[in-house]
mmCIF file of C-alpha atoms and ligand atoms in Angstrom:
data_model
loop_
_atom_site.group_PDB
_atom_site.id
_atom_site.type_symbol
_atom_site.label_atom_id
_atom_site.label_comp_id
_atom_site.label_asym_id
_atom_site.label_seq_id
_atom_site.Cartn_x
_atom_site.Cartn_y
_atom_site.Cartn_z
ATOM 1 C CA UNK A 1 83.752 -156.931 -88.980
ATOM 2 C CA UNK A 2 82.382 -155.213 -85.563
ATOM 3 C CA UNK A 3 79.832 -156.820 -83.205
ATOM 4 C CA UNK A 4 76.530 -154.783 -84.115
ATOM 5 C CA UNK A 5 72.881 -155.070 -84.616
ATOM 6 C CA UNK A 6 71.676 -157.462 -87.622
ATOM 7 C CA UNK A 7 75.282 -159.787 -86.938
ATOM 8 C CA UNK A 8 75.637 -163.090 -85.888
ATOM 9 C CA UNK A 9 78.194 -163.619 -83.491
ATOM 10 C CA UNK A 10 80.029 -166.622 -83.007
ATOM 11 C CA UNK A 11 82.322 -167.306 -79.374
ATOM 12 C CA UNK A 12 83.563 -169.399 -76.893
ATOM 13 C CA UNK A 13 82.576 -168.730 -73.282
ATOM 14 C CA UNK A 14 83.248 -170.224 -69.947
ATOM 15 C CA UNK A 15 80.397 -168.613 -67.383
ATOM 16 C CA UNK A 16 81.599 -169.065 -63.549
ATOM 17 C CA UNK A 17 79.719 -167.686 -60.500
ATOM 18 C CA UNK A 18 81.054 -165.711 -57.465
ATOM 19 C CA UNK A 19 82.654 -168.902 -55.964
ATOM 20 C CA UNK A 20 84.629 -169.192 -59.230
ATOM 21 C CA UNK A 21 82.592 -172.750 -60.452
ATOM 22 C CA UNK A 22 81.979 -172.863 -63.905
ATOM 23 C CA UNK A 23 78.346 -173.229 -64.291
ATOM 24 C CA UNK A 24 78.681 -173.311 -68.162
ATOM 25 C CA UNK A 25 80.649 -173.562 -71.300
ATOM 26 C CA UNK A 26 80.676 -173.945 -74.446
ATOM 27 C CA UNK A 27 82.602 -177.563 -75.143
ATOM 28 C CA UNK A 28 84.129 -178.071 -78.710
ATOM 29 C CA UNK A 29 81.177 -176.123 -80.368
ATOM 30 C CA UNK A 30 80.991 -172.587 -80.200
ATOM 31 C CA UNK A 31 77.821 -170.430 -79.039
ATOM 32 C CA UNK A 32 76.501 -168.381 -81.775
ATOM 33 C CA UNK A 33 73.113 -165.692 -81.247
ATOM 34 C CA UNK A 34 72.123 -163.098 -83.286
ATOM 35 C CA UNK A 35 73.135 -159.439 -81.777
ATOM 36 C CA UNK A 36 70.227 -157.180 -80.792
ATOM 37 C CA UNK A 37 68.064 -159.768 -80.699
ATOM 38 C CA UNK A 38 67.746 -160.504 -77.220
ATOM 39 C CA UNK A 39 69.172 -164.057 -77.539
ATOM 40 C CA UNK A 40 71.703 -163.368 -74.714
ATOM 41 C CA UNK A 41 71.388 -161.904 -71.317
ATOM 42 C CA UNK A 42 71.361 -157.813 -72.031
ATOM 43 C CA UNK A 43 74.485 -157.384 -69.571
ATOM 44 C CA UNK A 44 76.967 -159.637 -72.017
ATOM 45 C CA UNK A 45 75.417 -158.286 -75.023
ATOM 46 C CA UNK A 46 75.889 -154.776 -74.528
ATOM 47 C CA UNK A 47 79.869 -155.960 -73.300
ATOM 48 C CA UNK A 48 80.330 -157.660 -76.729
ATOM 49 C CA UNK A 49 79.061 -154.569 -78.995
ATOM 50 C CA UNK A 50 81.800 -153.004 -81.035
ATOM 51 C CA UNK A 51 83.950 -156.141 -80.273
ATOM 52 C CA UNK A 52 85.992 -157.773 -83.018
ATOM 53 C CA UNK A 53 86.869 -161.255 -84.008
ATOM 54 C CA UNK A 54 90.049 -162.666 -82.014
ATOM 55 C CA UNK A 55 89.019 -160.021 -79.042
ATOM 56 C CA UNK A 56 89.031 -161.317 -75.395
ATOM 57 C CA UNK A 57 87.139 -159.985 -72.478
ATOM 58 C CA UNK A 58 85.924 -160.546 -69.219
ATOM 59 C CA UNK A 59 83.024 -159.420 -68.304
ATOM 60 C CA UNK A 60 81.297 -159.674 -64.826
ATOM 61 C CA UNK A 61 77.594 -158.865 -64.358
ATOM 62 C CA UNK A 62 75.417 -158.322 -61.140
ATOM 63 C CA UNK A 63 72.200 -159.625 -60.888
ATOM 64 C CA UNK A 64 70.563 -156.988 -62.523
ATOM 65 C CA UNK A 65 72.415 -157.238 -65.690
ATOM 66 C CA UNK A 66 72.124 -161.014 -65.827
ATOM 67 C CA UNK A 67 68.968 -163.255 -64.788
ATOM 68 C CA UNK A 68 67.662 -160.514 -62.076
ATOM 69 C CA UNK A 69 67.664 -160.412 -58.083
ATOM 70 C CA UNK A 70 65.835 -163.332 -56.331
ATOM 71 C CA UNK A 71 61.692 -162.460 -55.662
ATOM 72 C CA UNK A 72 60.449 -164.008 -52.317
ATOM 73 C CA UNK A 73 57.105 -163.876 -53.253
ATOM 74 C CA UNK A 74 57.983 -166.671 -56.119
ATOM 75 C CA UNK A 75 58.476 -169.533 -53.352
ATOM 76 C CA UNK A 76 55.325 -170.627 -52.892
ATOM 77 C CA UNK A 77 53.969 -173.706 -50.594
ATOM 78 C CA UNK A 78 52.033 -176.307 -52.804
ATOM 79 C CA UNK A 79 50.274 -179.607 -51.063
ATOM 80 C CA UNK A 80 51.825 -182.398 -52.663
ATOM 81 C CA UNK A 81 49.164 -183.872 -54.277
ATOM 82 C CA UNK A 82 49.647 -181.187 -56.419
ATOM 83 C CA UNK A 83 52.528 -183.526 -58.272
ATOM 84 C CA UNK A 84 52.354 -186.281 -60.932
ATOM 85 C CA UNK A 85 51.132 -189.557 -58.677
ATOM 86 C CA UNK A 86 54.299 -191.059 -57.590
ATOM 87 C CA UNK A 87 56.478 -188.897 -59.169
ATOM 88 C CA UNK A 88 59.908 -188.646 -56.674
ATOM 89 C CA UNK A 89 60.248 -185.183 -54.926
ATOM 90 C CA UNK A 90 63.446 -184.127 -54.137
ATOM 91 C CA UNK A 91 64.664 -180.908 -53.368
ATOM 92 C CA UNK A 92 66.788 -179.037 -56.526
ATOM 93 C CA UNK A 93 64.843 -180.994 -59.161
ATOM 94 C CA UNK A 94 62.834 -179.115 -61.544
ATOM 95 C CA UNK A 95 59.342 -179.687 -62.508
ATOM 96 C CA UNK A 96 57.152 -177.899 -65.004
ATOM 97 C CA UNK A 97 54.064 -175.760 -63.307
ATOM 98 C CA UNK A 98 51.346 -174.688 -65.562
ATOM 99 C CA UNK A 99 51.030 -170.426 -65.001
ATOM 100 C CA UNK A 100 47.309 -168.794 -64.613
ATOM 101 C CA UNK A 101 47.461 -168.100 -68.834
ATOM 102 C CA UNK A 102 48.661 -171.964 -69.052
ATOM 103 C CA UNK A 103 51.841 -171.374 -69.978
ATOM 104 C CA UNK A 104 54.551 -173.221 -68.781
ATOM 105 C CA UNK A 105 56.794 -172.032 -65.527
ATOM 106 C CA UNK A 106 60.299 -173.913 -64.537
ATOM 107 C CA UNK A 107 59.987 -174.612 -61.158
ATOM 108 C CA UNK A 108 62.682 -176.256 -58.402
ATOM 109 C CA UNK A 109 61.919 -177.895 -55.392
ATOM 110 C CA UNK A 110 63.154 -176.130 -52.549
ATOM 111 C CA UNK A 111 61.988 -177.852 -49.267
ATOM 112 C CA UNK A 112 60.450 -181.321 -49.163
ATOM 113 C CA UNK A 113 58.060 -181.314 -45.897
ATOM 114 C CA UNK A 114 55.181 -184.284 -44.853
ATOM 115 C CA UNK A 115 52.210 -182.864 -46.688
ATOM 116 C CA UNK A 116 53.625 -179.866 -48.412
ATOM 117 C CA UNK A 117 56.266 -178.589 -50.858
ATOM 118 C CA UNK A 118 57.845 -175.491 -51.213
ATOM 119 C CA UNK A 119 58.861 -174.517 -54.965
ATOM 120 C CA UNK A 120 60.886 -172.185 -56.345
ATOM 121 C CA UNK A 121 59.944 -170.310 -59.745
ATOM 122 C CA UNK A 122 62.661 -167.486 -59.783
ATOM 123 C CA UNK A 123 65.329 -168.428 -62.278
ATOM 124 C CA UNK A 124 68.142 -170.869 -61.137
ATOM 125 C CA UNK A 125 70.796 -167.920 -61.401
ATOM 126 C CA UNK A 126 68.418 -165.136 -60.490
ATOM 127 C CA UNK A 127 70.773 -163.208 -57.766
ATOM 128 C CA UNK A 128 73.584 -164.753 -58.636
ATOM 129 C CA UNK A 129 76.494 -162.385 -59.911
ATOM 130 C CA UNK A 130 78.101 -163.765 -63.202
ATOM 131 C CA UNK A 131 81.346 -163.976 -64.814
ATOM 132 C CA UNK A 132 81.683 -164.665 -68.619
ATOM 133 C CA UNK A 133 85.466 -165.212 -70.560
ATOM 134 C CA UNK A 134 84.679 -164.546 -73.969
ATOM 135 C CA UNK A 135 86.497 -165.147 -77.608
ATOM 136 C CA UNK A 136 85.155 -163.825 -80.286
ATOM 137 C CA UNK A 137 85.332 -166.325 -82.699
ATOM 138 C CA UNK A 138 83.744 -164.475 -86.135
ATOM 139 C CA UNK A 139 81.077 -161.943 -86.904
ATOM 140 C CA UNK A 140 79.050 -162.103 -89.864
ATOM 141 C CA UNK A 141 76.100 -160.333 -91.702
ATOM 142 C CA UNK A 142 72.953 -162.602 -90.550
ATOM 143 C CA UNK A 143 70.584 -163.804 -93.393
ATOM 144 C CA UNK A 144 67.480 -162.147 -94.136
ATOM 145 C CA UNK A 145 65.562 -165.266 -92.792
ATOM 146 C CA UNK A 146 67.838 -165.511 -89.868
ATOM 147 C CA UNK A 147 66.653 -161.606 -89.019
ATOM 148 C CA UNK A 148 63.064 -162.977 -89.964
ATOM 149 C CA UNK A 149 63.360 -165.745 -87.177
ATOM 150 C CA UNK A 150 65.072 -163.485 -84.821
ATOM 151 C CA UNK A 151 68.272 -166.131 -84.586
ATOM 152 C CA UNK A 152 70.985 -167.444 -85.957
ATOM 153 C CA UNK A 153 71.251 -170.757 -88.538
ATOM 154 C CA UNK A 154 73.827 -173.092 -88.613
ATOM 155 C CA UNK A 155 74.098 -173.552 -91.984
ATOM 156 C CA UNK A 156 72.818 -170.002 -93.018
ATOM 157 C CA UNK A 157 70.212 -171.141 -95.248
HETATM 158 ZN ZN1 ZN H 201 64.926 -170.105 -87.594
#
């Protein structure tokens, strides 16, 4: 069976940036997403369409493809009173920011100064160029509820 819309593909992937350090993999368990559901970045998902179980690629995306190119304008300079009282600010830890609709926004701290702090809300690999190894470990039909939910079950109930 081919990679294609309405399957749920399983693999193994090791992810490694430009300076060849793995930045992910999948230990022991294998990664499974639905395909054409946007539950992978569109860059790897379009690269695994057609493929087969057993099939082996390499696949390296720019920015574009992957998590998108950095955006200035999301560092922003917040007083830190803005932060949980007490909580312990130090730069590359990630804190949750509420967004003007109240959602939720990952954000990591960038600069530490004396009455400010400068966060970061673009993505942690946004302008980074990527480099997947895939497997392909199997490709099945996906459940109707799994199409329902939009991604894959373990157990395909
Ligand atoms: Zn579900």
């Amino acid at each position: 069976m081919q990679v294609a819309s309405e399957k749920v593909v399983t693999f193994d992937f090791t992810l490694t940036g430009s300076q060849g350090e793995v930045i992910d993999q999948s230990q022991g368990g294998h990664f499974a997403y639905l395909h054409g559901s946007q539950n992978i970045i569109p860059g790897l998902e379009k690269a695994l369409d057609g493929k087969a179980p057993g099939d082996e690629l390499n696949v390296t995306l720019e920015p574009a493809e992957a998590y998108g190119e950095r955006d200035e304008r999301l560092m922003q300079s917040v007083p830190k009173e803005a932060f949980p009282e007490g909580a312990e600010i130090n730069v590359g830890e990630r804190f949750q920011a509420q967004g003007p609709d109240g959602s939720p926004i990952p954000i990591t701290v960038a600069e530490v100064g004396e009455q400010e702090v400068t966060v970061d809300a673009n993505h942690p690999l946004a302008g980074e160029t990527l480099n997947f190894d895939v497997k392909i470990v199997d490709v099945r039909d996906a459940t109707d509820q799994e199409l329902e939910h939009g991604h894959p079950h373990n157990d395909a109930a």
